Amino acid sequence: MSLAVLTDRLPSRAPSVIPGFGLTFGFSMAYLGLIVLIPLAGVFIRSAGLGWDGFWELASDARTVAALKLSFGAALVGAVVNAGAGLLVAWVLVRYSFPGKRIVDAAIDLPFALPTAVSGLALAALYAPNGWIGSVAAQAGIKIAFTPLGVVVACVFIGLPFVVRTLQPVLADLEPELEEAAATLGATRIQTIRRVIFPALLPPLLTGFALAFARAVGEYGSIIFIAGNLPYKSEIAPLLIIIRLEEFNYAGATAIATIMLLLSFAVLLIVNLLQAWSRRRTGFAS
């Protein structure tokens, strides 16, 4: 059998319409590995060196558990609040015209543009017992700043843009004719929202929720000024990592970081599974 015949029988891949796949794929994987995967793997490897008993002793410390509960609990509550409020804000910005709409739309991105320290100082000054909002709340017996409630407020502040910006393009592409057709067929407004609008908004709403949660879990600068940083009460996990590093307790800092990574991965995995389920159920492509 000749070489030409063997060459003809070898499986061949059709050339890509856009050339350069091998080079760009290799660069993408190398960049992802250097920037994301290798640093995260380093944290896990350092934690593995502690041994299970040593890791569990550091992870089960009462102060560590309290800080993790506050960080993840406040981030979860903030993401839930942003899911509802962000949906409402995105709906108003897309479906209605009103004076100052562009200013309001631009103000949504302020948490992106402001340095986190500036955001934290502004929130602390506003919600402190002598602040504009904090003084009113104090008269009602509610203390916001320097409590876990202040941490939730900071999580809501930094997470709102993620939900709004994720929902806006989907709402803009959702044709009002679909709602008119549903009304023509006799559907009530509640039925239209439940069966026409909400199924289309559920996947991006879950995406915005996941982004807001992930940002709030790891936030530092916007929270420490309004949290009060009291151990066992208003101390967040990122701050505890910094404290452990300043104490040269690298093992303790690594253990806390590993737990945060594992919990974050678990929450994001659940959200991604919910997104996949909602897309299959509603028939929307990913």
Coordinates of C-alpha atoms in Angstrom, one line a residue:
M1 CA 0.0 0.0 0.0
S2 CA 1.5 3.3 -1.0
L3 CA 2.1 6.3 1.2
A4 CA -0.5 8.3 -0.7
V5 CA -3.2 5.8 0.0
L6 CA -2.3 5.6 3.7
T7 CA -2.4 9.4 3.9
D8 CA -5.9 9.5 2.3
R9 CA -7.2 7.0 4.8
L10 CA -6.0 9.0 7.9
P11 CA -8.8 10.9 9.6
S12 CA -8.6 14.6 8.9
R13 CA -10.2 17.5 10.6
A14 CA -12.0 20.1 8.6
P15 CA -10.1 23.4 8.8
S16 CA -11.7 26.0 11.1
V17 CA -13.4 29.0 9.6
I18 CA -11.4 31.1 12.0
P19 CA -7.8 30.0 12.1
G20 CA -5.5 29.9 15.1
F21 CA -7.4 27.6 17.4
G22 CA -4.4 25.7 18.7
L23 CA -2.4 28.9 19.5
T24 CA -5.3 30.7 21.1
F25 CA -6.5 27.7 23.1
G26 CA -3.0 27.0 24.4
F27 CA -2.5 30.6 25.4
S28 CA -5.9 30.6 27.1
M29 CA -5.2 27.5 29.1
A30 CA -1.7 28.7 30.1
Y31 CA -3.0 32.1 31.2
L32 CA -5.9 30.5 33.2
G33 CA -3.4 28.1 34.8
L34 CA -0.9 30.9 35.8
I35 CA -3.5 33.4 37.0
V36 CA -6.2 31.2 38.6
L37 CA -5.5 27.4 38.8
I38 CA -1.9 27.4 40.1
P39 CA -2.5 29.9 42.9
L40 CA -5.6 28.1 44.1
A41 CA -3.8 24.7 43.9
G42 CA -1.0 26.3 46.0
V43 CA -3.6 27.0 48.7
F44 CA -4.8 23.4 48.7
I45 CA -1.3 22.0 48.7
R46 CA -0.3 24.2 51.6
S47 CA -3.4 23.1 53.5
A48 CA -2.8 19.4 52.7
G49 CA 0.6 19.8 54.5
L50 CA -1.2 20.4 57.7
G51 CA -2.7 17.0 57.9
W52 CA -6.4 16.3 58.5
D53 CA -6.2 16.7 62.3
G54 CA -4.2 19.9 62.1
F55 CA -6.5 21.3 59.4
W56 CA -9.7 20.4 61.3
E57 CA -8.3 21.9 64.5
L58 CA -7.7 25.2 62.8
A59 CA -10.9 25.1 60.8
S60 CA -13.1 24.3 63.8
D61 CA -11.8 27.2 65.9
A62 CA -14.8 29.1 67.3
R63 CA -13.5 32.5 66.0
T64 CA -13.0 31.0 62.5
V65 CA -16.5 29.5 62.4
A66 CA -18.1 32.7 63.5
A67 CA -16.2 34.7 60.9
L68 CA -17.2 32.2 58.1
K69 CA -20.8 32.2 59.2
L70 CA -20.9 36.0 59.0
S71 CA -19.2 36.2 55.7
F72 CA -21.3 33.6 53.9
G73 CA -24.5 34.4 55.7
A74 CA -24.3 38.2 55.0
A75 CA -23.3 37.5 51.4
L76 CA -26.2 35.1 50.9
V77 CA -28.7 37.6 52.4
G78 CA -27.3 40.4 50.4
A79 CA -27.5 38.4 47.2
V80 CA -31.1 37.5 47.9
V81 CA -32.0 41.1 48.5
N82 CA -30.2 42.2 45.3
A83 CA -32.0 39.5 43.3
G84 CA -35.4 41.1 44.2
A85 CA -34.3 44.8 44.2
G86 CA -32.1 44.3 41.1
L87 CA -34.9 42.8 39.2
L88 CA -37.2 45.7 40.1
V89 CA -34.5 48.3 39.2
A90 CA -33.7 46.6 35.9
W91 CA -37.4 46.5 35.0
V92 CA -37.8 50.2 35.6
L93 CA -34.7 51.2 33.7
V94 CA -35.7 49.1 30.6
R95 CA -39.5 49.4 30.5
Y96 CA -40.1 53.0 31.6
S97 CA -38.9 56.5 30.5
F98 CA -38.6 59.2 33.2
P99 CA -36.5 62.4 33.8
G100 CA -33.0 61.6 35.0
K101 CA -33.1 58.0 33.7
R102 CA -29.5 58.2 32.3
I103 CA -28.2 59.5 35.6
V104 CA -29.9 56.7 37.5
D105 CA -28.6 54.2 35.0
A106 CA -25.0 55.5 35.4
A107 CA -25.3 55.5 39.2
I108 CA -25.8 51.8 39.2
D109 CA -22.1 51.4 38.3
L110 CA -20.8 53.5 41.2
P111 CA -19.9 50.4 43.3
F112 CA -17.7 49.3 40.4
A113 CA -16.0 52.7 40.0
L114 CA -15.5 53.6 43.6
P115 CA -12.4 52.3 45.5
T116 CA -13.6 49.9 48.1
A117 CA -12.1 52.0 51.0
V118 CA -14.2 55.0 49.8
S119 CA -17.3 52.9 49.7
G120 CA -16.7 51.6 53.2
L121 CA -16.1 55.0 54.7
A122 CA -19.2 56.4 53.0
L123 CA -21.4 53.5 54.3
A124 CA -19.9 53.8 57.8
A125 CA -20.6 57.6 57.9
L126 CA -24.1 57.2 56.5
Y127 CA -25.2 54.3 58.7
A128 CA -23.3 55.2 61.9
P129 CA -25.5 56.1 64.9
N130 CA -24.8 59.8 64.2
G131 CA -25.2 59.4 60.4
W132 CA -28.1 60.5 58.3
I133 CA -29.7 57.1 58.1
G134 CA -28.2 55.6 61.2
S135 CA -29.5 58.4 63.4
V136 CA -33.1 57.8 62.2
A137 CA -32.7 54.0 62.6
A138 CA -31.2 54.5 66.1
Q139 CA -34.4 56.4 67.2
A140 CA -36.3 53.2 66.2
G141 CA -33.9 51.1 68.3
I142 CA -32.0 49.7 65.3
K143 CA -28.3 49.8 65.1
I144 CA -26.9 49.3 61.6
A145 CA -23.2 50.2 61.5
F146 CA -20.7 48.1 63.5
T147 CA -23.1 45.1 63.6
P148 CA -23.8 42.1 61.3
L149 CA -26.6 44.2 59.8
G150 CA -24.0 46.7 58.6
V151 CA -22.1 43.9 56.8
V152 CA -25.4 42.9 55.0
V153 CA -25.8 46.5 53.9
A154 CA -22.3 46.6 52.5
C155 CA -22.9 43.3 50.7
V156 CA -26.1 44.8 49.1
F157 CA -24.3 47.9 48.0
I158 CA -21.5 46.1 46.2
G159 CA -23.6 43.4 44.7
L160 CA -26.5 45.3 43.2
P161 CA -24.8 46.2 39.8
F162 CA -24.1 42.6 39.1
V163 CA -27.8 41.7 39.1
V164 CA -29.0 44.8 37.3
R165 CA -26.4 44.6 34.5
T166 CA -27.1 40.9 34.0
L167 CA -30.9 41.4 33.7
Q168 CA -30.9 44.5 31.6
P169 CA -30.0 43.0 28.2
V170 CA -32.4 40.1 28.7
L171 CA -35.3 42.5 29.5
A172 CA -34.4 44.6 26.6
D173 CA -34.6 41.6 24.2
L174 CA -37.9 40.4 25.8
E175 CA -40.4 41.7 23.3
P176 CA -43.5 43.4 24.8
E177 CA -45.6 41.7 22.1
L178 CA -45.3 38.4 24.0
E179 CA -47.1 40.0 27.0
E180 CA -49.7 41.5 24.6
A181 CA -50.3 38.1 23.1
A182 CA -50.7 36.6 26.5
A183 CA -53.2 39.3 27.5
T184 CA -55.1 38.7 24.2
L185 CA -55.4 35.0 25.1
G186 CA -56.9 35.9 28.4
A187 CA -53.9 35.7 30.7
T188 CA -53.9 37.8 33.8
R189 CA -50.9 40.0 34.7
I190 CA -49.8 37.5 37.3
Q191 CA -50.1 34.6 34.8
T192 CA -48.1 36.6 32.3
I193 CA -45.3 37.3 34.7
R194 CA -45.2 33.7 36.0
R195 CA -45.4 31.9 32.6
V196 CA -44.0 34.4 30.1
I197 CA -41.6 36.8 31.8
F198 CA -40.2 35.0 34.7
P199 CA -39.0 31.8 32.8
A200 CA -36.9 34.1 30.5
L201 CA -35.5 36.0 33.4
L202 CA -34.7 33.1 35.7
P203 CA -31.3 32.0 34.2
P204 CA -29.8 35.6 34.2
L205 CA -31.3 36.2 37.6
L206 CA -29.4 33.2 39.0
T207 CA -26.3 34.4 37.2
G208 CA -26.6 37.8 38.8
F209 CA -27.3 36.2 42.2
A210 CA -24.1 34.1 41.9
L211 CA -22.0 37.1 40.9
A212 CA -23.3 39.2 43.7
F213 CA -22.7 36.4 46.2
A214 CA -19.2 35.7 45.0
R215 CA -18.2 39.4 45.1
A216 CA -19.7 39.8 48.6
V217 CA -18.0 36.7 50.1
G218 CA -14.5 38.0 49.3
E219 CA -15.1 41.7 49.8
Y220 CA -12.8 43.4 52.3
G221 CA -12.5 47.2 51.9
S222 CA -16.2 48.0 51.7
I223 CA -17.0 46.0 54.8
I224 CA -14.3 46.5 57.4
F225 CA -15.2 50.1 58.1
I226 CA -18.9 49.4 58.7
A227 CA -18.5 46.0 60.3
G228 CA -16.9 47.0 63.6
N229 CA -14.6 44.0 63.4
L230 CA -15.6 42.5 66.8
P231 CA -14.4 38.9 67.2
Y232 CA -17.3 36.4 67.3
K233 CA -19.8 39.1 66.3
S234 CA -18.9 41.3 63.3
E235 CA -15.6 40.0 62.1
I236 CA -15.5 38.7 58.5
A237 CA -13.4 35.9 57.2
P238 CA -11.1 37.9 54.9
L239 CA -10.2 40.2 57.8
L240 CA -9.4 37.1 60.0
I241 CA -7.1 35.9 57.2
I242 CA -5.2 39.2 57.4
I243 CA -5.0 39.0 61.1
R244 CA -3.6 35.5 61.0
L245 CA -1.0 36.6 58.5
E246 CA 0.0 39.5 60.7
E247 CA 0.4 37.0 63.5
F248 CA 2.7 34.9 61.2
N249 CA 0.1 32.1 61.6
Y250 CA 0.3 31.1 58.0
A251 CA -1.3 27.7 58.7
G252 CA -4.4 29.3 60.2
A253 CA -4.7 31.7 57.3
T254 CA -4.3 28.9 54.7
A255 CA -7.0 26.8 56.5
I256 CA -9.5 29.7 56.5
A257 CA -8.7 30.4 52.8
T258 CA -9.2 26.7 51.9
I259 CA -12.6 26.6 53.7
M260 CA -13.7 29.7 51.8
L261 CA -12.7 28.3 48.5
L262 CA -14.5 25.0 49.2
L263 CA -17.7 26.7 50.3
S264 CA -17.6 29.2 47.4
F265 CA -17.1 26.3 44.9
A266 CA -20.1 24.5 46.5
V267 CA -22.4 27.4 46.3
L268 CA -21.4 28.3 42.8
L269 CA -21.8 24.7 41.7
I270 CA -25.4 24.6 43.1
V271 CA -26.2 27.9 41.3
N272 CA -24.8 26.5 38.0
L273 CA -26.9 23.3 38.4
L274 CA -30.0 25.5 39.0
Q275 CA -29.2 27.5 35.9
A276 CA -28.8 24.4 33.8
W277 CA -32.1 23.0 35.2
S278 CA -33.9 26.2 34.5
R279 CA -32.6 26.3 30.9
R280 CA -33.7 22.8 30.3
R281 CA -37.1 23.4 31.9
T282 CA -37.8 26.6 29.9
G283 CA -36.1 25.6 26.7
F284 CA -33.7 28.5 26.6
A285 CA -30.2 27.9 25.2
S286 CA -27.2 28.5 27.4

